[in-house]
Tab-separated table of C-alpha atoms in Angstrom:
chain	number	residue	atom	x	y	z
E	29	ALA	CA	114.055	114.496	108.235
E	30	GLN	CA	110.984	116.298	105.937
E	31	THR	CA	108.816	118.732	107.583
E	32	VAL	CA	105.551	120.519	106.577
E	33	THR	CA	104.326	124.185	107.710
E	34	GLN	CA	101.224	125.799	107.562
E	35	SER	CA	102.033	128.937	109.441
E	36	GLN	CA	97.978	130.020	108.929
E	37	PRO	CA	95.743	128.271	111.534
E	38	GLU	CA	92.932	130.284	110.546
E	39	MET	CA	91.479	132.650	107.357
E	40	SER	CA	88.461	133.826	106.431
E	41	VAL	CA	87.381	134.922	103.175
E	42	GLN	CA	83.774	136.835	101.658
E	43	GLU	CA	82.140	134.832	99.382
E	44	ALA	CA	82.938	134.769	95.423
E	45	GLU	CA	86.659	136.550	96.694
E	46	THR	CA	90.305	134.947	96.306
E	47	VAL	CA	92.370	133.875	99.241
E	48	THR	CA	95.623	131.994	99.268
E	49	LEU	CA	96.537	129.220	101.854
E	50	SER	CA	100.596	129.321	102.339
E	51	CYS	CA	102.926	126.233	102.771
E	52	THR	CA	106.307	125.952	103.154
E	53	TYR	CA	108.251	122.599	103.722
E	54	ASP	CA	111.975	121.496	103.937
E	55	THR	CA	113.903	118.522	102.451
E	56	SER	CA	116.835	117.761	100.890
E	57	GLU	CA	115.386	115.371	98.013
E	58	SER	CA	114.973	116.289	94.435
E	59	ASP	CA	112.364	113.664	93.792
E	60	TYR	CA	108.757	114.230	95.595
E	61	TYR	CA	105.235	115.405	95.632
E	62	LEU	CA	103.023	117.897	96.946
E	63	PHE	CA	99.473	117.825	97.781
E	64	TRP	CA	96.302	119.841	99.167
E	65	TYR	CA	94.155	117.825	101.121
E	66	LYS	CA	90.501	119.847	102.421
E	67	GLN	CA	89.230	118.179	105.218
E	68	PRO	CA	85.096	119.233	105.698
E	69	PRO	CA	83.241	118.273	109.077
E	70	SER	CA	82.544	114.981	107.898
E	71	ARG	CA	86.160	114.476	108.223
E	72	GLN	CA	87.074	112.705	105.006
E	73	MET	CA	90.342	113.739	103.282
E	74	ILE	CA	89.666	115.123	99.885
E	75	LEU	CA	92.664	115.889	97.632
E	76	VAL	CA	92.565	119.297	96.077
E	77	ILE	CA	95.569	119.408	94.007
E	78	ARG	CA	98.680	117.602	93.588
E	79	GLN	CA	102.567	118.817	91.978
E	80	GLU	CA	105.492	116.735	91.339
E	81	ALA	CA	108.573	118.480	92.145
E	82	TYR	CA	110.063	117.701	88.534
E	83	LYS	CA	107.684	119.919	86.972
E	84	GLN	CA	108.397	123.410	86.895
E	85	GLN	CA	104.223	124.557	85.737
E	86	ASN	CA	101.868	125.385	88.402
E	87	ALA	CA	98.896	122.822	88.919
E	88	THR	CA	95.360	123.823	88.296
E	89	GLU	CA	92.201	122.140	89.410
E	90	ASN	CA	89.559	124.528	88.634
E	91	ARG	CA	89.046	127.156	91.039
E	92	PHE	CA	92.100	125.445	92.513
E	93	SER	CA	95.869	126.525	91.559
E	94	VAL	CA	99.313	126.576	93.394
E	95	ASN	CA	102.323	128.900	93.456
E	96	PHE	CA	105.076	126.210	93.761
E	97	GLN	CA	108.417	127.771	94.351
E	98	LYS	CA	110.513	124.852	94.428
E	99	ALA	CA	114.089	127.143	95.137
E	100	ALA	CA	111.893	128.629	98.271
E	101	LYS	CA	110.165	125.629	98.924
E	102	SER	CA	106.866	127.126	99.373
E	103	PHE	CA	103.932	125.686	97.831
E	104	SER	CA	100.561	127.993	98.615
E	105	LEU	CA	97.431	127.287	97.376
E	106	LYS	CA	95.027	129.975	96.076
E	107	ILE	CA	91.440	129.440	95.816
E	108	SER	CA	89.539	131.785	93.468
E	109	ASP	CA	85.894	132.715	93.781
E	110	SER	CA	85.471	131.144	96.812
E	111	GLN	CA	82.263	129.047	97.735
E	112	LEU	CA	80.437	128.490	100.767
E	113	GLY	CA	80.714	124.578	100.128
E	114	ASP	CA	85.117	125.541	100.179
E	115	ALA	CA	84.872	125.753	103.711
E	116	ALA	CA	86.927	123.483	105.562
E	117	MET	CA	90.352	122.636	107.045
E	118	TYR	CA	92.977	122.574	104.230
E	119	PHE	CA	96.303	120.579	104.856
E	120	CYS	CA	99.471	120.536	102.610
E	121	ALA	CA	101.269	117.326	102.668
E	122	TYR	CA	104.404	116.438	101.322
E	123	ARG	CA	105.659	112.824	100.120
E	124	THR	CA	108.753	111.701	98.646
E	125	GLY	CA	109.300	110.230	95.219
E	126	ASP	CA	110.014	106.391	96.232
E	127	SER	CA	107.877	103.731	96.202
E	128	ASN	CA	107.188	104.374	100.221
E	129	TYR	CA	103.654	105.585	100.997
E	130	GLN	CA	104.114	107.898	103.482
E	131	LEU	CA	102.495	111.716	103.871
E	132	ILE	CA	104.044	114.101	106.024
E	133	TRP	CA	101.803	116.689	106.855
E	134	GLY	CA	101.409	120.414	108.039
E	135	ALA	CA	99.205	121.100	110.892
E	136	GLY	CA	96.384	123.018	108.789
E	137	THR	CA	94.848	125.795	107.952
E	138	LYS	CA	90.911	126.430	108.540
E	139	LEU	CA	89.402	128.345	106.054
E	140	ILE	CA	86.072	130.420	107.021
E	141	ILE	CA	83.915	131.522	103.719
E	142	LYS	CA	81.773	134.327	104.917
E	143	PRO	CA	78.230	135.165	103.052
A	7	LYS	CA	83.464	102.591	91.864
A	8	ALA	CA	83.273	102.351	95.544
A	9	GLY	CA	85.364	104.119	97.479
A	10	VAL	CA	87.782	103.684	101.023
A	11	THR	CA	85.729	102.120	103.675
A	12	GLN	CA	86.519	102.198	107.276
A	13	THR	CA	84.673	100.526	109.865
A	14	PRO	CA	83.363	100.919	112.476
A	15	ARG	CA	82.923	104.812	112.411
A	16	TYR	CA	82.792	105.304	116.187
A	17	LEU	CA	84.151	103.377	118.938
A	18	ILE	CA	84.641	103.901	122.661
A	19	LYS	CA	86.711	101.628	124.669
A	20	THR	CA	88.047	100.869	127.705
A	21	ARG	CA	91.538	102.037	128.605
A	22	GLY	CA	93.567	98.989	128.660
A	23	GLN	CA	91.578	97.037	126.171
A	24	GLN	CA	92.221	96.396	122.563
A	25	VAL	CA	90.719	97.484	119.282
A	26	THR	CA	90.669	96.519	115.644
A	27	LEU	CA	90.173	98.771	112.895
A	28	SER	CA	89.489	97.798	109.239
A	29	CYS	CA	89.735	99.330	106.076
A	30	SER	CA	88.889	98.221	102.863
A	31	PRO	CA	90.970	100.181	99.909
A	32	ILE	CA	89.399	100.707	96.317
A	33	SER	CA	89.000	97.960	94.438
A	34	GLY	CA	92.353	97.457	92.181
A	35	HIS	CA	94.416	99.547	94.781
A	36	ARG	CA	97.789	97.100	96.408
A	37	SER	CA	98.840	100.040	99.123
A	38	VAL	CA	96.588	101.071	102.594
A	39	SER	CA	98.199	103.538	104.990
A	40	TRP	CA	97.000	104.395	108.443
A	41	TYR	CA	97.213	108.169	110.236
A	42	GLN	CA	96.381	109.517	113.447
A	43	GLN	CA	94.741	112.343	113.581
A	44	THR	CA	94.541	114.362	117.472
A	45	PRO	CA	93.805	117.908	117.857
A	46	GLY	CA	97.351	117.968	119.796
A	47	GLN	CA	99.725	115.994	117.635
A	48	GLY	CA	98.072	116.749	113.962
A	49	LEU	CA	98.065	114.072	111.313
A	50	GLN	CA	101.023	111.676	111.883
A	51	PHE	CA	101.511	108.152	109.627
A	52	LEU	CA	101.253	104.855	111.003
A	53	PHE	CA	102.202	102.651	108.726
A	54	GLU	CA	101.981	101.247	105.076
A	55	TYR	CA	101.195	98.269	103.638
A	56	PHE	CA	101.574	97.024	100.101
A	57	SER	CA	100.576	93.531	98.628
A	58	GLU	CA	100.480	92.336	101.959
A	59	THR	CA	103.922	93.520	103.775
A	60	GLN	CA	104.467	96.524	105.849
A	61	ARG	CA	106.750	98.528	103.723
A	62	ASN	CA	107.467	101.707	106.120
A	63	LYS	CA	106.440	102.684	109.815
A	64	GLY	CA	105.928	105.656	111.188
A	65	ASN	CA	107.119	106.468	114.970
A	66	PHE	CA	104.759	104.572	117.203
A	67	PRO	CA	105.228	102.111	119.874
A	68	GLY	CA	104.856	98.375	119.139
A	69	ARG	CA	101.217	98.710	120.560
A	70	PHE	CA	100.082	99.728	117.195
A	71	SER	CA	100.561	97.277	114.644
A	72	GLY	CA	98.782	95.985	111.398
A	73	ARG	CA	98.444	93.620	108.716
A	74	GLN	CA	96.874	93.666	105.065
A	75	PHE	CA	95.208	90.545	103.792
A	76	SER	CA	95.388	89.260	100.001
A	77	ASN	CA	92.167	91.475	99.018
A	78	SER	CA	94.154	94.686	100.052
A	79	ARG	CA	91.640	94.783	102.784
A	80	SER	CA	93.901	95.825	106.103
A	81	GLU	CA	93.385	95.964	109.939
A	82	MET	CA	95.366	97.923	112.478
A	83	ASN	CA	95.404	97.060	116.092
A	84	VAL	CA	96.107	98.464	119.025
A	85	SER	CA	96.550	96.992	122.541
A	86	THR	CA	96.840	98.204	125.905
A	87	LEU	CA	94.621	101.536	125.157
A	88	GLU	CA	95.504	104.805	126.471
A	89	LEU	CA	93.715	107.721	127.118
A	90	GLY	CA	96.196	109.416	124.241
A	91	ASP	CA	95.183	106.803	121.837
A	92	SER	CA	91.694	108.828	121.319
A	93	ALA	CA	91.737	110.118	117.951
A	94	LEU	CA	90.671	109.810	114.324
A	95	TYR	CA	92.319	107.198	112.654
A	96	LEU	CA	92.260	107.436	108.785
A	97	CYS	CA	92.852	104.798	106.152
A	98	ALA	CA	94.268	105.499	102.440
A	99	SER	CA	94.240	103.347	99.572
A	100	SER	CA	96.541	103.709	96.419
A	101	LEU	CA	97.872	102.071	93.675
A	102	GLY	CA	101.019	101.931	95.596
A	103	PHE	CA	103.785	103.384	92.784
A	104	SER	CA	105.507	106.472	93.344
A	105	SER	CA	103.351	108.341	91.162
A	106	THR	CA	99.770	108.030	92.273
A	107	GLU	CA	97.976	109.694	95.033
A	108	ALA	CA	95.859	108.328	97.973
A	109	PHE	CA	92.287	108.637	98.954
A	110	PHE	CA	90.808	108.551	101.772
A	111	GLY	CA	88.097	106.833	104.064
A	112	GLN	CA	85.893	108.654	106.314
A	113	GLY	CA	87.625	107.633	109.363
A	114	THR	CA	87.280	106.086	112.593
A	115	ARG	CA	86.641	107.979	115.902
A	116	LEU	CA	87.712	106.057	118.747
A	117	THR	CA	87.523	107.503	121.899
A	118	VAL	CA	89.374	105.446	125.084
A	119	VAL	CA	87.552	106.405	128.374
């Protein structure tokens, strides 16, 4: 069975600085997708970034980028130039590459931005 | 383009009752999946529907059921509510193919007393 582990329950960063959130996963599949979702106090889960396992290039979305290490089964999220609006719970999620849409989630990391 | 709509947003029920939650996906999306979020267990997959068929099911008791209508709207039902069913229930919609991501609604906060 696949598992996702986020070992940092809480992280804090100074506004405008850079922070990295860690995620490791375990799977025997070769085709899969990885995601980072953000959940602000409004509770709505918002997709931050996605990575296809077959792509070697790390995904980037504006200030958000990932470091995808397939062999190490590691998928960390880097947030550059942190802003107050980035404060939220961040969840790492995994799904297989088949048609069944089932996300397996990490426990989440609470990100605090210090002004 | 309207997002994923979940109703109601908040619900208080008594132990032993049953409850039905509704999810309207993004227009054109054929897959709807449901997740339960609790402080203790985190986010757990309940089930996924695609074109009115349950395609995948998580490890939940039979008290949890769902269905999907021809317009892709989905409902989930929980019978004989227990205190432990108190949770945020999130619905996600997607086109339903392997390459696409899911978009979430704001959830329904269910409290069982």
